[in-house]
């Protein structure tokens, strides 16, 4: 309900500040720009625009991307072990999810996915999908139905040895192997790629967030 992002809890870059590189640098077609993160009217908006930008990566060096978008993370500011994560989100698109939006959590230490990656919701090829990535695989699936162009709640209950996902209050899947006990931090982002991962490219587009809450066990 504020007029600006609470920077005590959230950062607007990926492993850095200012305009930063994508999460999956080779695949994504955007740089993350703090100006594309807007808090107003009781929601947080991550805005994707067809604005060419330059950003750099320690691994891949400097490069140009055809789009700019927004990301927020609690990296180095807030992390937790076990709990229920729930977000109220308006995913971009109408009949299918466009671009590559995601609500997720990542392991604090080490190189993911060895310490876990919990995808609460990820827009993959037009669908709304959940996964838990670990060093041995990434069990999960996409949920039937249209979750684009309207408000929905996406939740994940992370317990010792299991994660159960809830979409609009309905259990949609459970994983009971490979579940990390390492601390995790939160990420919200709106990416775009060549449709090998995300859905159809739509720019401008907005991922709207009403809230993101964690109830720690």
Short mmCIF file of N, CA, C and O in Angstrom, two decimals, residues 94-174:
data_model
loop_
_atom_site.label_atom_id
_atom_site.label_comp_id
_atom_site.label_asym_id
_atom_site.label_seq_id
_atom_site.Cartn_x
_atom_site.Cartn_y
_atom_site.Cartn_z
N UNK A 94 -4.03 -12.96 -21.86
CA UNK A 94 -5.48 -13.09 -21.78
C UNK A 94 -5.89 -14.56 -21.78
O UNK A 94 -6.21 -15.11 -20.74
N UNK A 95 -5.83 -15.22 -22.92
CA UNK A 95 -6.20 -16.63 -22.99
C UNK A 95 -5.05 -17.54 -22.58
O UNK A 95 -5.26 -18.73 -22.32
N UNK A 96 -3.83 -17.02 -22.51
CA UNK A 96 -2.65 -17.77 -22.08
C UNK A 96 -1.66 -16.79 -21.48
O UNK A 96 -1.67 -15.60 -21.78
N UNK A 97 -0.78 -17.30 -20.61
CA UNK A 97 0.22 -16.46 -19.97
C UNK A 97 1.29 -16.08 -21.00
O UNK A 97 1.86 -16.95 -21.67
N UNK A 98 1.54 -14.79 -21.15
CA UNK A 98 2.58 -14.34 -22.07
C UNK A 98 3.90 -14.12 -21.34
O UNK A 98 3.95 -14.08 -20.10
N UNK A 99 4.95 -14.02 -22.11
CA UNK A 99 6.28 -13.73 -21.57
C UNK A 99 6.70 -14.82 -20.59
O UNK A 99 6.30 -15.97 -20.72
N UNK A 100 7.49 -14.46 -19.57
CA UNK A 100 8.06 -15.47 -18.66
C UNK A 100 8.04 -14.95 -17.23
O UNK A 100 9.07 -14.69 -16.62
N UNK A 101 6.84 -14.77 -16.65
CA UNK A 101 6.74 -14.28 -15.27
C UNK A 101 6.98 -15.40 -14.27
O UNK A 101 6.76 -16.58 -14.56
N UNK A 102 7.42 -15.03 -13.06
CA UNK A 102 7.66 -16.05 -12.04
C UNK A 102 7.62 -15.48 -10.64
O UNK A 102 8.03 -14.34 -10.39
N UNK A 103 7.12 -16.31 -9.71
CA UNK A 103 7.21 -16.10 -8.27
C UNK A 103 7.97 -17.31 -7.74
O UNK A 103 7.50 -18.44 -7.91
N UNK A 104 9.13 -17.09 -7.11
CA UNK A 104 9.92 -18.24 -6.73
C UNK A 104 10.83 -17.93 -5.55
O UNK A 104 10.90 -16.79 -5.09
N UNK A 105 11.48 -18.97 -5.05
CA UNK A 105 12.45 -18.84 -3.96
C UNK A 105 13.69 -19.63 -4.34
O UNK A 105 13.61 -20.65 -5.03
N UNK A 106 14.85 -19.16 -3.89
CA UNK A 106 16.11 -19.77 -4.27
C UNK A 106 16.99 -19.95 -3.04
O UNK A 106 16.90 -19.17 -2.09
N UNK A 107 17.85 -20.99 -3.07
CA UNK A 107 18.74 -21.25 -1.95
C UNK A 107 19.73 -20.14 -1.71
O UNK A 107 20.28 -19.57 -2.65
N UNK A 108 19.98 -19.81 -0.45
CA UNK A 108 20.87 -18.70 -0.09
C UNK A 108 22.32 -19.02 -0.40
O UNK A 108 23.06 -18.18 -0.91
N UNK A 109 22.75 -20.23 -0.08
CA UNK A 109 24.17 -20.57 -0.20
C UNK A 109 24.39 -21.57 -1.33
O UNK A 109 23.52 -22.36 -1.67
N UNK A 110 25.57 -21.49 -1.92
CA UNK A 110 25.92 -22.45 -2.97
C UNK A 110 25.29 -22.10 -4.30
O UNK A 110 24.59 -21.10 -4.46
N UNK A 111 25.53 -22.95 -5.28
CA UNK A 111 25.03 -22.75 -6.62
C UNK A 111 23.73 -23.51 -6.80
O UNK A 111 23.69 -24.73 -6.64
N UNK A 112 22.61 -22.81 -7.12
CA UNK A 112 21.38 -23.55 -7.34
C UNK A 112 21.54 -24.46 -8.56
O UNK A 112 22.34 -24.16 -9.44
N UNK A 113 20.81 -25.59 -8.66
CA UNK A 113 19.73 -25.94 -7.74
C UNK A 113 20.13 -26.83 -6.56
O UNK A 113 19.27 -27.40 -5.91
N UNK A 114 21.44 -26.99 -6.31
CA UNK A 114 21.85 -27.89 -5.24
C UNK A 114 21.21 -27.55 -3.90
O UNK A 114 20.90 -28.42 -3.11
N UNK A 115 20.99 -26.26 -3.63
CA UNK A 115 20.34 -25.86 -2.40
C UNK A 115 18.89 -25.47 -2.61
O UNK A 115 18.29 -24.80 -1.79
N UNK A 116 18.32 -25.90 -3.75
CA UNK A 116 16.89 -25.77 -3.95
C UNK A 116 16.46 -24.54 -4.72
O UNK A 116 17.02 -23.45 -4.55
N UNK A 117 15.47 -24.73 -5.58
CA UNK A 117 14.76 -23.64 -6.24
C UNK A 117 13.29 -24.01 -6.24
O UNK A 117 12.90 -25.04 -6.80
N UNK A 118 12.49 -23.21 -5.58
CA UNK A 118 11.07 -23.50 -5.42
C UNK A 118 10.28 -22.52 -6.30
O UNK A 118 10.19 -21.34 -5.98
N UNK A 119 9.74 -23.01 -7.40
CA UNK A 119 8.93 -22.19 -8.30
C UNK A 119 7.47 -22.26 -7.86
O UNK A 119 6.80 -23.27 -8.08
N UNK A 120 7.00 -21.19 -7.22
CA UNK A 120 5.60 -21.15 -6.78
C UNK A 120 4.70 -21.10 -8.00
O UNK A 120 3.73 -21.85 -8.12
N UNK A 121 4.99 -20.20 -8.92
CA UNK A 121 4.32 -20.17 -10.23
C UNK A 121 5.31 -19.61 -11.24
O UNK A 121 6.03 -18.66 -10.96
N UNK A 122 5.32 -20.24 -12.41
CA UNK A 122 6.20 -19.82 -13.51
C UNK A 122 5.40 -19.93 -14.80
O UNK A 122 4.80 -20.98 -15.07
N UNK A 123 5.38 -18.86 -15.58
CA UNK A 123 4.68 -18.89 -16.85
C UNK A 123 5.53 -19.55 -17.91
O UNK A 123 6.50 -18.97 -18.39
N UNK A 124 5.20 -20.79 -18.26
CA UNK A 124 5.97 -21.56 -19.23
C UNK A 124 5.10 -21.91 -20.43
O UNK A 124 4.07 -22.59 -20.26
N UNK A 125 5.49 -21.42 -21.61
CA UNK A 125 4.79 -21.73 -22.86
C UNK A 125 3.28 -21.51 -22.75
O UNK A 125 2.48 -22.31 -23.22
N UNK A 126 2.91 -20.46 -22.04
CA UNK A 126 1.50 -20.09 -21.92
C UNK A 126 0.77 -20.64 -20.72
O UNK A 126 -0.36 -20.24 -20.45
N UNK A 127 1.39 -21.57 -19.98
CA UNK A 127 0.73 -22.16 -18.83
C UNK A 127 1.27 -21.63 -17.51
O UNK A 127 2.28 -20.93 -17.47
N UNK A 128 0.57 -21.94 -16.42
CA UNK A 128 1.01 -21.61 -15.07
C UNK A 128 1.53 -22.90 -14.43
O UNK A 128 0.79 -23.88 -14.31
N UNK A 129 2.80 -22.89 -14.04
CA UNK A 129 3.48 -24.14 -13.70
C UNK A 129 4.21 -24.04 -12.36
O UNK A 129 4.61 -22.96 -11.95
N UNK A 130 4.38 -25.18 -11.70
CA UNK A 130 5.12 -25.26 -10.45
C UNK A 130 6.22 -26.31 -10.59
O UNK A 130 6.08 -27.29 -11.31
N UNK A 131 7.33 -26.10 -9.87
CA UNK A 131 8.43 -27.05 -9.87
C UNK A 131 9.23 -26.92 -8.57
O UNK A 131 9.18 -25.89 -7.91
N UNK A 132 9.95 -27.97 -8.24
CA UNK A 132 11.00 -27.88 -7.23
C UNK A 132 12.27 -28.45 -7.84
O UNK A 132 12.37 -29.64 -8.13
N UNK A 133 13.26 -27.59 -8.05
CA UNK A 133 14.52 -28.00 -8.65
C UNK A 133 15.51 -28.40 -7.56
O UNK A 133 15.69 -27.68 -6.58
N UNK A 134 16.15 -29.55 -7.74
CA UNK A 134 17.27 -29.93 -6.89
C UNK A 134 18.37 -30.49 -7.78
O UNK A 134 18.28 -30.45 -9.01
N UNK A 135 19.42 -31.00 -7.18
CA UNK A 135 20.56 -31.46 -7.96
C UNK A 135 20.25 -32.67 -8.83
O UNK A 135 20.97 -32.96 -9.78
N UNK A 136 19.16 -33.39 -8.53
CA UNK A 136 18.84 -34.60 -9.29
C UNK A 136 17.74 -34.40 -10.33
O UNK A 136 17.49 -35.27 -11.15
N UNK A 137 17.04 -33.25 -10.30
CA UNK A 137 15.97 -33.05 -11.27
C UNK A 137 15.10 -31.86 -10.93
O UNK A 137 15.44 -31.03 -10.09
N UNK A 138 13.93 -31.81 -11.59
CA UNK A 138 13.01 -30.68 -11.39
C UNK A 138 11.58 -31.16 -11.51
O UNK A 138 10.88 -30.83 -12.47
N UNK A 139 11.10 -31.96 -10.54
CA UNK A 139 9.71 -32.43 -10.62
C UNK A 139 8.72 -31.28 -10.56
O UNK A 139 8.94 -30.29 -9.86
N UNK A 140 7.63 -31.42 -11.30
CA UNK A 140 6.60 -30.40 -11.32
C UNK A 140 5.73 -30.56 -12.55
O UNK A 140 5.92 -31.48 -13.34
N UNK A 141 4.76 -29.65 -12.72
CA UNK A 141 3.90 -29.71 -13.90
C UNK A 141 3.19 -28.38 -14.07
O UNK A 141 3.20 -27.52 -13.19
N UNK A 142 2.56 -28.22 -15.22
CA UNK A 142 1.71 -27.07 -15.48
C UNK A 142 0.27 -27.43 -15.15
O UNK A 142 -0.16 -28.57 -15.36
N UNK A 143 -0.48 -26.47 -14.64
CA UNK A 143 -1.84 -26.70 -14.15
C UNK A 143 -2.83 -26.32 -15.23
O UNK A 143 -2.70 -25.28 -15.88
N UNK A 144 -3.83 -27.15 -15.45
CA UNK A 144 -4.84 -26.86 -16.46
C UNK A 144 -5.66 -25.64 -16.05
O UNK A 144 -5.83 -25.35 -14.86
N UNK A 145 -6.17 -24.93 -17.03
CA UNK A 145 -6.95 -23.73 -16.77
C UNK A 145 -6.20 -22.48 -17.19
O UNK A 145 -4.99 -22.52 -17.46
N UNK A 146 -6.92 -21.38 -17.25
CA UNK A 146 -6.34 -20.10 -17.66
C UNK A 146 -6.08 -19.23 -16.44
O UNK A 146 -7.02 -18.82 -15.75
N UNK A 147 -4.82 -18.95 -16.18
CA UNK A 147 -4.44 -18.13 -15.03
C UNK A 147 -3.91 -16.76 -15.45
O UNK A 147 -3.26 -16.08 -14.67
N UNK A 148 -4.17 -16.36 -16.69
CA UNK A 148 -3.70 -15.07 -17.19
C UNK A 148 -4.81 -14.03 -17.15
O UNK A 148 -5.99 -14.36 -17.19
N UNK A 149 -4.40 -12.76 -17.07
CA UNK A 149 -5.33 -11.66 -17.23
C UNK A 149 -6.34 -11.49 -16.12
O UNK A 149 -7.44 -10.99 -16.34
N UNK A 150 -6.01 -11.90 -14.89
CA UNK A 150 -6.90 -11.72 -13.76
C UNK A 150 -6.15 -12.05 -12.47
O UNK A 150 -5.05 -12.61 -12.50
N UNK A 151 -6.75 -11.70 -11.34
CA UNK A 151 -6.11 -11.95 -10.05
C UNK A 151 -6.26 -13.40 -9.63
O UNK A 151 -7.36 -13.95 -9.68
N UNK A 152 -5.16 -14.01 -9.22
CA UNK A 152 -5.15 -15.38 -8.70
C UNK A 152 -4.16 -15.46 -7.54
O UNK A 152 -3.22 -14.66 -7.46
N UNK A 153 -4.36 -16.43 -6.66
CA UNK A 153 -3.41 -16.67 -5.59
C UNK A 153 -2.62 -17.95 -5.90
O UNK A 153 -3.19 -18.97 -6.31
N UNK A 154 -1.32 -17.86 -5.68
CA UNK A 154 -0.41 -18.98 -5.91
C UNK A 154 0.37 -19.21 -4.63
O UNK A 154 1.02 -18.28 -4.12
N UNK A 155 0.30 -20.43 -4.09
CA UNK A 155 0.95 -20.71 -2.82
C UNK A 155 1.76 -21.99 -2.85
O UNK A 155 1.53 -22.88 -3.68
N UNK A 156 2.72 -22.09 -1.93
CA UNK A 156 3.52 -23.30 -1.76
C UNK A 156 3.82 -23.48 -0.28
O UNK A 156 4.34 -22.56 0.37
N UNK A 157 3.50 -24.66 0.25
CA UNK A 157 3.75 -24.97 1.66
C UNK A 157 5.00 -25.84 1.74
O UNK A 157 4.99 -27.01 1.36
N UNK A 158 6.09 -25.24 2.20
CA UNK A 158 7.39 -25.90 2.29
C UNK A 158 7.56 -26.46 3.70
O UNK A 158 7.68 -25.72 4.66
N UNK A 159 7.51 -27.77 3.81
CA UNK A 159 7.66 -28.49 5.07
C UNK A 159 8.94 -29.33 5.01
O UNK A 159 9.48 -29.57 3.93
N UNK A 160 9.43 -29.82 6.15
CA UNK A 160 10.57 -30.74 6.10
C UNK A 160 10.22 -31.97 5.24
O UNK A 160 9.30 -32.71 5.54
N UNK A 161 10.92 -32.11 4.12
CA UNK A 161 10.73 -33.28 3.26
C UNK A 161 9.61 -33.18 2.25
O UNK A 161 9.36 -34.14 1.51
N UNK A 162 8.90 -32.04 2.17
CA UNK A 162 7.81 -31.96 1.20
C UNK A 162 7.49 -30.51 0.86
O UNK A 162 7.74 -29.60 1.65
N UNK A 163 6.93 -30.32 -0.34
CA UNK A 163 6.34 -29.05 -0.76
C UNK A 163 5.01 -29.36 -1.42
O UNK A 163 4.92 -30.24 -2.27
N UNK A 164 3.95 -28.64 -1.01
CA UNK A 164 2.63 -28.77 -1.63
C UNK A 164 2.22 -27.41 -2.18
O UNK A 164 2.32 -26.40 -1.47
N UNK A 165 1.76 -27.40 -3.44
CA UNK A 165 1.38 -26.15 -4.11
C UNK A 165 -0.14 -25.98 -4.12
O UNK A 165 -0.88 -26.96 -4.26
N UNK A 166 -0.59 -24.72 -3.99
CA UNK A 166 -2.01 -24.38 -3.99
C UNK A 166 -2.25 -23.23 -4.95
O UNK A 166 -1.63 -22.18 -4.83
N UNK A 167 -3.14 -23.43 -5.91
CA UNK A 167 -3.55 -22.36 -6.82
C UNK A 167 -5.01 -22.02 -6.53
O UNK A 167 -5.87 -22.91 -6.60
N UNK A 168 -5.25 -20.78 -6.18
CA UNK A 168 -6.58 -20.34 -5.78
C UNK A 168 -7.15 -21.23 -4.69
O UNK A 168 -8.34 -21.57 -4.66
N UNK A 169 -6.29 -21.63 -3.76
CA UNK A 169 -6.70 -22.41 -2.60
C UNK A 169 -6.86 -23.89 -2.82
O UNK A 169 -7.20 -24.63 -1.89
N UNK A 170 -6.62 -24.37 -4.05
CA UNK A 170 -6.78 -25.79 -4.38
C UNK A 170 -5.41 -26.43 -4.52
O UNK A 170 -4.54 -25.90 -5.24
N UNK A 171 -5.18 -27.57 -3.84
CA UNK A 171 -3.91 -28.27 -3.96
C UNK A 171 -3.73 -28.78 -5.38
O UNK A 171 -4.61 -29.47 -5.91
N UNK A 172 -2.59 -28.46 -5.98
CA UNK A 172 -2.36 -28.84 -7.38
C UNK A 172 -1.14 -29.75 -7.54
O UNK A 172 -0.88 -30.23 -8.65
N UNK A 173 -0.39 -30.02 -6.48
CA UNK A 173 0.76 -30.91 -6.61
C UNK A 173 1.60 -30.95 -5.35
O UNK A 173 1.55 -30.04 -4.52
N UNK A 174 2.35 -32.05 -5.21
CA UNK A 174 3.22 -32.24 -4.05
C UNK A 174 4.51 -32.92 -4.50
O UNK A 174 4.49 -33.80 -5.36
#
